[in-house]
């Protein structure tokens, strides 16, 4: 962006835009052997420490009548426990509350990093994080299914009992692909693509609007338009960040529920 | 006769086509959810949760198209 300030026709600086991947690279800070540590790794740890700090500060000294911050955190934990875990999985959903609360808070804080002023980078826009959390959810719901139903879990997926016998192989095949392949993939891609799209839009609109405005030429009026649209997308991204974290948690709970309580 | 080239990105057309289906789907879903909430306001919480679930599933397809646009 700073280079684009010199980008006028007579100064000769070429103004071709860089590749969009550059929006998602972090500045390399140091190397550990062959492995480069960038600012994104620090953001991962920062999100984790913010979550731990929030929970620790809220629940360190539990009182009968909690203060305002503890009440807010209690309503958040109560929401995940009552609406998501127990509301969807049922009474034995209480043992999944820790996992669901952890991923919900981590993804919420991580997504909200997209709009915090000096950070402006959603940590879920690097595929490693959503892919790992989707893999974790996948392992948990398969393990929950196996521990609840034994090997009948796989049998009921490959050869589903409530289906006419001529179509069982087809429905079984669809179920296998849908449950074991499409679910973790779509879980990861959904949150990844939402946050990537938001980051690209915010970066392009806000910085190009700013560059146009500070150029103080005729194009500044276009720049005001871009900047205004960028601010609108900023507000929209707040909603998208919270919603995508909630949807990841909700779908994890739904997948655990379909493993633990099969409809047939 | 004027001659010209049609040039551009096939990936962009592909994403545009891929976004039609989820757009229609989410519209139908949200419309039915609003109708359900109007008919029975007590069930609004359950309907809202299920609506978000359905929107997440259908939006995933549009977003897979968006990711593949960048891959191509």
mmCIF file of C-alpha atoms in Angstrom:
data_model
loop_
_atom_site.group_PDB
_atom_site.id
_atom_site.type_symbol
_atom_site.label_atom_id
_atom_site.label_comp_id
_atom_site.label_asym_id
_atom_site.label_seq_id
_atom_site.Cartn_x
_atom_site.Cartn_y
_atom_site.Cartn_z
ATOM 1 C CA UNK A 1 0.000 0.000 0.000
ATOM 2 C CA UNK A 2 2.814 2.373 0.797
ATOM 3 C CA UNK A 3 4.384 1.708 -2.574
ATOM 4 C CA UNK A 4 1.180 2.688 -4.286
ATOM 5 C CA UNK A 5 1.557 6.262 -3.059
ATOM 6 C CA UNK A 6 4.258 6.724 -5.661
ATOM 7 C CA UNK A 7 2.168 5.046 -8.288
ATOM 8 C CA UNK A 8 1.430 7.805 -10.788
ATOM 9 C CA UNK A 9 1.807 7.787 -14.533
ATOM 10 C CA UNK A 10 4.838 10.027 -14.688
ATOM 11 C CA UNK A 11 6.907 8.532 -11.930
ATOM 12 C CA UNK A 12 7.203 5.230 -13.709
ATOM 13 C CA UNK A 13 6.482 2.993 -10.729
ATOM 14 C CA UNK A 14 4.598 0.000 -12.030
ATOM 15 C CA UNK A 15 1.283 -0.394 -10.250
ATOM 16 C CA UNK A 16 0.374 -3.982 -10.966
ATOM 17 C CA UNK A 17 -1.385 -5.486 -7.973
ATOM 18 C CA UNK A 18 0.374 -8.249 -6.176
ATOM 19 C CA UNK A 19 -1.057 -11.729 -6.051
ATOM 20 C CA UNK A 20 -3.917 -12.103 -3.585
ATOM 21 C CA UNK A 21 -1.949 -14.687 -1.599
ATOM 22 C CA UNK A 22 0.236 -11.859 -0.358
ATOM 23 C CA UNK A 23 -2.654 -10.660 1.770
ATOM 24 C CA UNK A 24 -2.365 -13.857 3.761
ATOM 25 C CA UNK A 25 1.380 -14.078 4.306
ATOM 26 C CA UNK A 26 2.767 -12.863 7.572
ATOM 27 C CA UNK A 27 6.109 -11.144 7.962
ATOM 28 C CA UNK A 28 8.754 -13.677 8.906
ATOM 29 C CA UNK A 29 10.103 -12.882 12.347
ATOM 30 C CA UNK A 30 12.688 -15.553 12.944
ATOM 31 C CA UNK A 31 13.640 -19.032 11.828
ATOM 32 C CA UNK A 32 13.752 -22.190 13.879
ATOM 33 C CA UNK A 33 15.872 -24.465 11.754
ATOM 34 C CA UNK A 34 14.031 -24.760 8.451
ATOM 35 C CA UNK A 35 10.744 -23.529 9.850
ATOM 36 C CA UNK A 36 9.886 -19.841 9.591
ATOM 37 C CA UNK A 37 7.956 -18.298 12.449
ATOM 38 C CA UNK A 38 5.734 -15.474 11.235
ATOM 39 C CA UNK A 39 3.424 -13.057 12.948
ATOM 40 C CA UNK A 40 0.533 -15.432 12.254
ATOM 41 C CA UNK A 41 1.945 -17.977 14.684
ATOM 42 C CA UNK A 42 2.007 -15.297 17.341
ATOM 43 C CA UNK A 43 -1.617 -14.492 16.540
ATOM 44 C CA UNK A 44 -2.579 -18.152 17.100
ATOM 45 C CA UNK A 45 -1.007 -18.084 20.543
ATOM 46 C CA UNK A 46 -2.477 -14.664 21.254
ATOM 47 C CA UNK A 47 -5.980 -15.953 20.514
ATOM 48 C CA UNK A 48 -5.422 -18.930 22.798
ATOM 49 C CA UNK A 49 -4.118 -16.735 25.600
ATOM 50 C CA UNK A 50 -7.029 -14.305 25.211
ATOM 51 C CA UNK A 51 -9.502 -17.175 25.588
ATOM 52 C CA UNK A 52 -7.672 -18.593 28.594
ATOM 53 C CA UNK A 53 -7.409 -15.115 30.104
ATOM 54 C CA UNK A 54 -11.115 -14.407 29.646
ATOM 55 C CA UNK A 55 -12.186 -17.661 31.247
ATOM 56 C CA UNK A 56 -9.663 -17.353 34.048
ATOM 57 C CA UNK A 57 -10.644 -13.780 34.866
ATOM 58 C CA UNK A 58 -14.325 -14.617 34.868
ATOM 59 C CA UNK A 59 -14.291 -17.813 36.889
ATOM 60 C CA UNK A 60 -11.258 -17.484 39.144
ATOM 61 C CA UNK A 61 -13.211 -16.650 42.278
ATOM 62 C CA UNK A 62 -16.747 -17.888 41.879
ATOM 63 C CA UNK A 63 -19.260 -16.009 43.984
ATOM 64 C CA UNK A 64 -22.923 -16.594 44.614
ATOM 65 C CA UNK A 65 -23.778 -13.234 43.031
ATOM 66 C CA UNK A 66 -21.194 -12.679 40.306
ATOM 67 C CA UNK A 67 -20.039 -9.343 38.958
ATOM 68 C CA UNK A 68 -20.877 -8.009 35.498
ATOM 69 C CA UNK A 69 -18.039 -9.639 33.576
ATOM 70 C CA UNK A 70 -18.575 -12.987 35.284
ATOM 71 C CA UNK A 71 -22.278 -12.775 34.479
ATOM 72 C CA UNK A 72 -21.561 -12.174 30.829
ATOM 73 C CA UNK A 73 -19.130 -15.080 30.641
ATOM 74 C CA UNK A 74 -21.562 -17.276 32.571
ATOM 75 C CA UNK A 75 -24.323 -16.531 30.092
ATOM 76 C CA UNK A 76 -21.940 -17.419 27.257
ATOM 77 C CA UNK A 77 -20.956 -20.713 28.837
ATOM 78 C CA UNK A 78 -24.600 -21.371 29.696
ATOM 79 C CA UNK A 79 -25.577 -20.706 26.117
ATOM 80 C CA UNK A 80 -23.062 -23.225 24.764
ATOM 81 C CA UNK A 81 -24.063 -25.766 27.386
ATOM 82 C CA UNK A 82 -27.844 -25.395 27.229
ATOM 83 C CA UNK A 83 -28.570 -24.463 23.646
ATOM 84 C CA UNK A 84 -25.756 -26.200 21.791
ATOM 85 C CA UNK A 85 -24.497 -29.159 23.801
ATOM 86 C CA UNK A 86 -27.465 -30.379 25.827
ATOM 87 C CA UNK A 87 -30.092 -28.883 23.518
ATOM 88 C CA UNK A 88 -28.775 -30.757 20.503
ATOM 89 C CA UNK A 89 -26.974 -33.838 21.805
ATOM 90 C CA UNK A 90 -29.348 -34.498 24.679
ATOM 91 C CA UNK A 91 -28.682 -35.140 28.359
ATOM 92 C CA UNK A 92 -25.360 -36.858 27.805
ATOM 93 C CA UNK A 93 -24.123 -33.878 25.855
ATOM 94 C CA UNK A 94 -22.686 -32.520 29.074
ATOM 95 C CA UNK A 95 -19.426 -34.335 28.503
ATOM 96 C CA UNK A 96 -18.890 -32.501 25.217
ATOM 97 C CA UNK A 97 -19.358 -29.037 26.696
ATOM 98 C CA UNK A 98 -15.626 -28.540 27.306
ATOM 99 C CA UNK A 99 -14.707 -29.292 23.701
ATOM 100 C CA UNK A 100 -17.557 -27.267 22.205
ATOM 101 C CA UNK A 101 -16.916 -24.295 24.465
ATOM 102 C CA UNK A 102 -13.194 -24.367 23.662
ATOM 103 C CA UNK A 103 -13.632 -24.375 19.924
ATOM 104 C CA UNK A 104 -16.434 -21.819 20.079
ATOM 105 C CA UNK A 105 -14.415 -19.304 22.090
ATOM 106 C CA UNK A 106 -11.201 -19.908 20.160
ATOM 107 C CA UNK A 107 -12.911 -19.499 16.798
ATOM 108 C CA UNK A 108 -14.870 -16.488 18.037
ATOM 109 C CA UNK A 109 -11.752 -14.673 19.237
ATOM 110 C CA UNK A 110 -9.801 -15.776 16.188
ATOM 111 C CA UNK A 111 -12.457 -14.560 13.761
ATOM 112 C CA UNK A 112 -12.855 -11.279 15.615
ATOM 113 C CA UNK A 113 -9.159 -10.637 15.047
ATOM 114 C CA UNK A 114 -10.195 -9.689 11.545
ATOM 115 C CA UNK A 115 -11.768 -6.486 12.790
ATOM 116 C CA UNK A 116 -9.589 -5.603 15.757
ATOM 117 C CA UNK A 117 -7.633 -2.456 14.893
ATOM 118 C CA UNK A 118 -3.993 -3.454 14.972
ATOM 119 C CA UNK A 119 -4.338 -7.094 14.128
ATOM 120 C CA UNK A 120 -6.734 -7.150 11.133
ATOM 121 C CA UNK A 121 -6.001 -10.752 10.244
ATOM 122 C CA UNK A 122 -8.416 -13.605 10.908
ATOM 123 C CA UNK A 123 -6.404 -16.580 12.043
ATOM 124 C CA UNK A 124 -8.889 -18.967 10.473
ATOM 125 C CA UNK A 125 -7.959 -17.641 7.039
ATOM 126 C CA UNK A 126 -4.957 -19.982 7.013
ATOM 127 C CA UNK A 127 -6.355 -23.408 6.221
ATOM 128 C CA UNK A 128 -4.266 -25.199 8.833
ATOM 129 C CA UNK A 129 -6.497 -24.095 11.696
ATOM 130 C CA UNK A 130 -9.961 -24.938 10.312
ATOM 131 C CA UNK A 131 -8.586 -28.147 8.828
ATOM 132 C CA UNK A 132 -7.184 -29.221 12.180
ATOM 133 C CA UNK A 133 -10.336 -28.357 14.103
ATOM 134 C CA UNK A 134 -12.529 -30.126 11.517
ATOM 135 C CA UNK A 135 -10.263 -33.174 11.796
ATOM 136 C CA UNK A 136 -10.603 -33.021 15.576
ATOM 137 C CA UNK A 137 -14.403 -32.868 15.330
ATOM 138 C CA UNK A 138 -14.306 -35.779 12.896
ATOM 139 C CA UNK A 139 -12.210 -37.912 15.259
ATOM 140 C CA UNK A 140 -14.530 -37.035 18.141
ATOM 141 C CA UNK A 141 -17.759 -37.860 16.393
ATOM 142 C CA UNK A 142 -16.445 -41.123 14.967
ATOM 143 C CA UNK A 143 -15.053 -42.101 18.364
ATOM 144 C CA UNK A 144 -18.351 -41.160 20.031
ATOM 145 C CA UNK A 145 -20.206 -43.341 17.564
ATOM 146 C CA UNK A 146 -17.882 -46.285 18.119
ATOM 147 C CA UNK A 147 -17.968 -45.974 21.883
ATOM 148 C CA UNK A 148 -21.764 -45.732 21.917
ATOM 149 C CA UNK A 149 -22.669 -48.403 19.378
ATOM 150 C CA UNK A 150 -19.567 -50.451 18.800
ATOM 151 C CA UNK A 151 -19.064 -51.672 15.270
ATOM 152 C CA UNK A 152 -22.781 -51.477 14.537
ATOM 153 C CA UNK A 153 -21.963 -47.789 13.926
ATOM 154 C CA UNK A 154 -20.116 -48.605 10.709
ATOM 155 C CA UNK A 155 -22.577 -51.333 9.798
ATOM 156 C CA UNK A 156 -25.538 -48.991 10.061
ATOM 157 C CA UNK A 157 -23.817 -46.509 7.779
ATOM 158 C CA UNK A 158 -22.703 -48.905 5.073
ATOM 159 C CA UNK A 159 -25.857 -51.044 5.139
ATOM 160 C CA UNK A 160 -28.592 -48.747 6.507
ATOM 161 C CA UNK A 161 -31.472 -50.715 7.956
ATOM 162 C CA UNK A 162 -34.496 -48.585 7.071
ATOM 163 C CA UNK A 163 -33.962 -48.508 3.319
ATOM 164 C CA UNK A 164 -35.498 -50.841 0.632
ATOM 165 C CA UNK A 165 -33.044 -53.654 0.040
ATOM 166 C CA UNK A 166 -32.464 -52.879 -3.631
ATOM 167 C CA UNK A 167 -31.107 -49.423 -2.873
ATOM 168 C CA UNK A 168 -29.173 -50.167 0.244
ATOM 169 C CA UNK A 169 -25.791 -50.313 -1.430
ATOM 170 C CA UNK A 170 -26.373 -46.919 -3.065
ATOM 171 C CA UNK A 171 -27.643 -45.191 0.049
ATOM 172 C CA UNK A 172 -24.823 -46.815 2.009
ATOM 173 C CA UNK A 173 -22.268 -45.465 -0.440
ATOM 174 C CA UNK A 174 -23.799 -41.995 -0.274
ATOM 175 C CA UNK A 175 -23.813 -42.160 3.512
ATOM 176 C CA UNK A 176 -20.167 -43.202 3.681
ATOM 177 C CA UNK A 177 -19.032 -40.410 1.390
ATOM 178 C CA UNK A 178 -21.251 -37.894 3.118
ATOM 179 C CA UNK A 179 -20.351 -38.776 6.692
ATOM 180 C CA UNK A 180 -16.678 -39.574 6.471
ATOM 181 C CA UNK A 181 -15.504 -37.336 3.637
ATOM 182 C CA UNK A 182 -17.840 -34.433 2.972
ATOM 183 C CA UNK A 183 -18.551 -33.506 6.597
ATOM 184 C CA UNK A 184 -15.039 -32.617 7.770
ATOM 185 C CA UNK A 185 -14.182 -31.081 4.408
ATOM 186 C CA UNK A 186 -17.220 -28.818 4.310
ATOM 187 C CA UNK A 187 -16.820 -27.945 7.980
ATOM 188 C CA UNK A 188 -13.308 -26.691 7.324
ATOM 189 C CA UNK A 189 -13.973 -25.007 3.982
ATOM 190 C CA UNK A 190 -17.058 -23.169 5.215
ATOM 191 C CA UNK A 191 -15.305 -21.189 7.916
ATOM 192 C CA UNK A 192 -12.094 -20.856 5.896
ATOM 193 C CA UNK A 193 -13.748 -19.464 2.777
ATOM 194 C CA UNK A 194 -16.036 -17.102 4.676
ATOM 195 C CA UNK A 195 -13.121 -15.545 6.492
ATOM 196 C CA UNK A 196 -10.852 -15.449 3.431
ATOM 197 C CA UNK A 197 -13.560 -13.670 1.458
ATOM 198 C CA UNK A 198 -14.108 -11.194 4.260
ATOM 199 C CA UNK A 199 -10.411 -10.467 4.637
ATOM 200 C CA UNK A 200 -9.901 -9.954 0.899
ATOM 201 C CA UNK A 201 -12.904 -7.632 0.704
ATOM 202 C CA UNK A 202 -11.912 -5.589 3.724
ATOM 203 C CA UNK A 203 -8.277 -5.302 2.638
ATOM 204 C CA UNK A 204 -9.085 -4.282 -0.910
ATOM 205 C CA UNK A 205 -11.930 -1.890 -0.162
ATOM 206 C CA UNK A 206 -10.466 -0.097 2.809
ATOM 207 C CA UNK A 207 -6.919 0.254 1.565
ATOM 208 C CA UNK A 208 -7.859 1.211 -1.969
ATOM 209 C CA UNK A 209 -10.364 3.711 -0.621
ATOM 210 C CA UNK A 210 -7.720 5.162 1.641
ATOM 211 C CA UNK A 211 -5.159 5.369 -1.151
ATOM 212 C CA UNK A 212 -7.619 7.062 -3.474
ATOM 213 C CA UNK A 213 -8.734 9.550 -0.836
ATOM 214 C CA UNK A 214 -5.240 10.586 0.169
ATOM 215 C CA UNK A 215 -4.232 11.041 -3.447
ATOM 216 C CA UNK A 216 -6.406 14.208 -3.492
ATOM 217 C CA UNK A 217 -7.238 13.973 -7.146
ATOM 218 C CA UNK A 218 -10.490 13.454 -8.967
ATOM 219 C CA UNK A 219 -10.421 9.820 -7.996
ATOM 220 C CA UNK A 220 -10.812 10.788 -4.334
ATOM 221 C CA UNK A 221 -14.566 10.824 -4.766
ATOM 222 C CA UNK A 222 -14.448 7.238 -5.942
ATOM 223 C CA UNK A 223 -12.228 6.591 -2.942
ATOM 224 C CA UNK A 224 -14.896 7.898 -0.586
ATOM 225 C CA UNK A 225 -17.330 5.459 -2.146
ATOM 226 C CA UNK A 226 -14.949 2.538 -1.750
ATOM 227 C CA UNK A 227 -14.201 3.475 1.824
ATOM 228 C CA UNK A 228 -17.887 3.748 2.680
ATOM 229 C CA UNK A 229 -18.602 0.332 1.190
ATOM 230 C CA UNK A 230 -15.588 -0.953 3.117
ATOM 231 C CA UNK A 231 -17.064 0.319 6.357
ATOM 232 C CA UNK A 232 -20.344 -1.398 5.522
ATOM 233 C CA UNK A 233 -18.495 -4.658 4.903
ATOM 234 C CA UNK A 234 -16.689 -4.084 8.217
ATOM 235 C CA UNK A 235 -19.975 -4.165 10.110
ATOM 236 C CA UNK A 236 -21.109 -7.176 8.074
ATOM 237 C CA UNK A 237 -17.886 -8.986 8.948
ATOM 238 C CA UNK A 238 -18.633 -8.665 12.658
ATOM 239 C CA UNK A 239 -21.844 -10.637 12.052
ATOM 240 C CA UNK A 240 -20.126 -13.151 9.780
ATOM 241 C CA UNK A 241 -17.288 -13.781 12.259
ATOM 242 C CA UNK A 242 -19.599 -14.532 15.173
ATOM 243 C CA UNK A 243 -21.999 -16.519 13.007
ATOM 244 C CA UNK A 244 -19.312 -18.728 11.483
ATOM 245 C CA UNK A 245 -17.837 -19.566 14.872
ATOM 246 C CA UNK A 246 -21.334 -20.431 16.112
ATOM 247 C CA UNK A 247 -22.099 -22.536 13.038
ATOM 248 C CA UNK A 248 -18.871 -24.529 13.384
ATOM 249 C CA UNK A 249 -19.746 -25.326 16.988
ATOM 250 C CA UNK A 250 -23.387 -26.068 16.151
ATOM 251 C CA UNK A 251 -22.470 -28.434 13.345
ATOM 252 C CA UNK A 252 -19.926 -30.210 15.541
ATOM 253 C CA UNK A 253 -22.697 -30.772 18.076
ATOM 254 C CA UNK A 254 -25.097 -31.984 15.356
ATOM 255 C CA UNK A 255 -22.524 -34.455 14.013
ATOM 256 C CA UNK A 256 -21.873 -35.779 17.503
ATOM 257 C CA UNK A 257 -25.621 -36.099 17.996
ATOM 258 C CA UNK A 258 -26.118 -38.138 14.843
ATOM 259 C CA UNK A 259 -23.362 -40.496 15.971
ATOM 260 C CA UNK A 260 -24.616 -40.880 19.497
ATOM 261 C CA UNK A 261 -28.348 -41.112 18.829
ATOM 262 C CA UNK A 262 -29.108 -42.635 15.451
ATOM 263 C CA UNK A 263 -32.587 -41.952 14.167
ATOM 264 C CA UNK A 264 -33.359 -45.578 13.498
ATOM 265 C CA UNK B 1 -17.773 -7.142 -39.510
ATOM 266 C CA UNK B 2 -16.081 -6.299 -36.304
ATOM 267 C CA UNK B 3 -13.632 -8.836 -35.021
ATOM 268 C CA UNK B 4 -12.707 -9.198 -31.457
ATOM 269 C CA UNK B 5 -11.550 -11.592 -28.860
ATOM 270 C CA UNK B 6 -13.538 -12.734 -25.940
ATOM 271 C CA UNK B 7 -11.041 -13.010 -23.193
ATOM 272 C CA UNK B 8 -11.389 -13.221 -19.503
ATOM 273 C CA UNK B 9 -11.440 -15.668 -16.744
ATOM 274 C CA UNK B 10 -13.396 -18.872 -17.004
ATOM 275 C CA UNK B 11 -12.946 -19.293 -13.281
ATOM 276 C CA UNK B 12 -14.971 -16.155 -12.648
ATOM 277 C CA UNK B 13 -17.832 -17.404 -14.843
ATOM 278 C CA UNK B 14 -17.645 -20.720 -13.015
ATOM 279 C CA UNK B 15 -17.993 -19.050 -9.649
ATOM 280 C CA UNK B 16 -20.893 -16.936 -10.894
ATOM 281 C CA UNK B 17 -22.743 -20.040 -12.071
ATOM 282 C CA UNK B 18 -21.978 -21.810 -8.821
ATOM 283 C CA UNK B 19 -23.492 -19.000 -6.801
ATOM 284 C CA UNK B 20 -26.930 -19.273 -8.435
ATOM 285 C CA UNK B 21 -27.977 -22.463 -6.661
ATOM 286 C CA UNK B 22 -27.119 -21.498 -3.091
ATOM 287 C CA UNK B 23 -28.632 -18.057 -3.663
ATOM 288 C CA UNK B 24 -31.982 -19.548 -4.598
ATOM 289 C CA UNK B 25 -31.680 -22.143 -1.844
ATOM 290 C CA UNK B 26 -30.956 -19.666 0.918
ATOM 291 C CA UNK B 27 -33.797 -17.447 -0.288
ATOM 292 C CA UNK B 28 -36.289 -20.314 -0.123
ATOM 293 C CA UNK B 29 -34.972 -21.348 3.276
ATOM 294 C CA UNK B 30 -35.132 -17.905 4.840
ATOM 295 C CA UNK B 31 -38.577 -17.274 3.367
ATOM 296 C CA UNK B 32 -39.969 -20.475 4.814
ATOM 297 C CA UNK B 33 -38.336 -19.716 8.140
ATOM 298 C CA UNK B 34 -39.982 -16.277 8.291
ATOM 299 C CA UNK B 35 -43.328 -17.841 7.423
ATOM 300 C CA UNK B 36 -42.900 -20.479 10.120
ATOM 301 C CA UNK B 37 -41.984 -17.861 12.706
ATOM 302 C CA UNK B 38 -45.041 -15.817 11.737
ATOM 303 C CA UNK B 39 -47.377 -18.767 12.049
ATOM 304 C CA UNK B 40 -46.111 -19.900 15.429
ATOM 305 C CA UNK B 41 -44.077 -17.296 17.299
ATOM 306 C CA UNK B 42 -43.431 -19.645 20.232
ATOM 307 C CA UNK B 43 -41.296 -21.861 18.005
ATOM 308 C CA UNK B 44 -39.194 -18.948 16.768
ATOM 309 C CA UNK B 45 -36.071 -20.028 18.662
ATOM 310 C CA UNK B 46 -36.034 -23.539 17.257
ATOM 311 C CA UNK B 47 -36.862 -22.279 13.756
ATOM 312 C CA UNK B 48 -34.069 -19.719 13.916
ATOM 313 C CA UNK B 49 -31.499 -22.328 14.943
ATOM 314 C CA UNK B 50 -32.561 -24.689 12.183
ATOM 315 C CA UNK B 51 -32.510 -21.834 9.700
ATOM 316 C CA UNK B 52 -28.894 -21.040 10.547
ATOM 317 C CA UNK B 53 -28.021 -24.703 10.197
ATOM 318 C CA UNK B 54 -29.617 -24.884 6.756
ATOM 319 C CA UNK B 55 -27.974 -21.641 5.641
ATOM 320 C CA UNK B 56 -24.579 -22.991 6.680
ATOM 321 C CA UNK B 57 -25.048 -26.138 4.621
ATOM 322 C CA UNK B 58 -26.159 -24.378 1.459
ATOM 323 C CA UNK B 59 -23.680 -21.541 1.749
ATOM 324 C CA UNK B 60 -20.837 -24.057 1.928
ATOM 325 C CA UNK B 61 -21.373 -24.903 -1.715
ATOM 326 C CA UNK B 62 -21.065 -21.301 -2.838
ATOM 327 C CA UNK B 63 -17.959 -20.923 -0.740
ATOM 328 C CA UNK B 64 -16.341 -24.031 -2.187
ATOM 329 C CA UNK B 65 -16.878 -22.339 -5.550
ATOM 330 C CA UNK B 66 -15.247 -19.194 -4.225
ATOM 331 C CA UNK B 67 -12.193 -21.119 -3.026
ATOM 332 C CA UNK B 68 -11.902 -22.967 -6.327
ATOM 333 C CA UNK B 69 -12.029 -19.639 -8.138
ATOM 334 C CA UNK B 70 -8.807 -18.708 -6.413
ATOM 335 C CA UNK B 71 -7.308 -22.079 -7.118
ATOM 336 C CA UNK B 72 -7.915 -21.711 -10.842
#
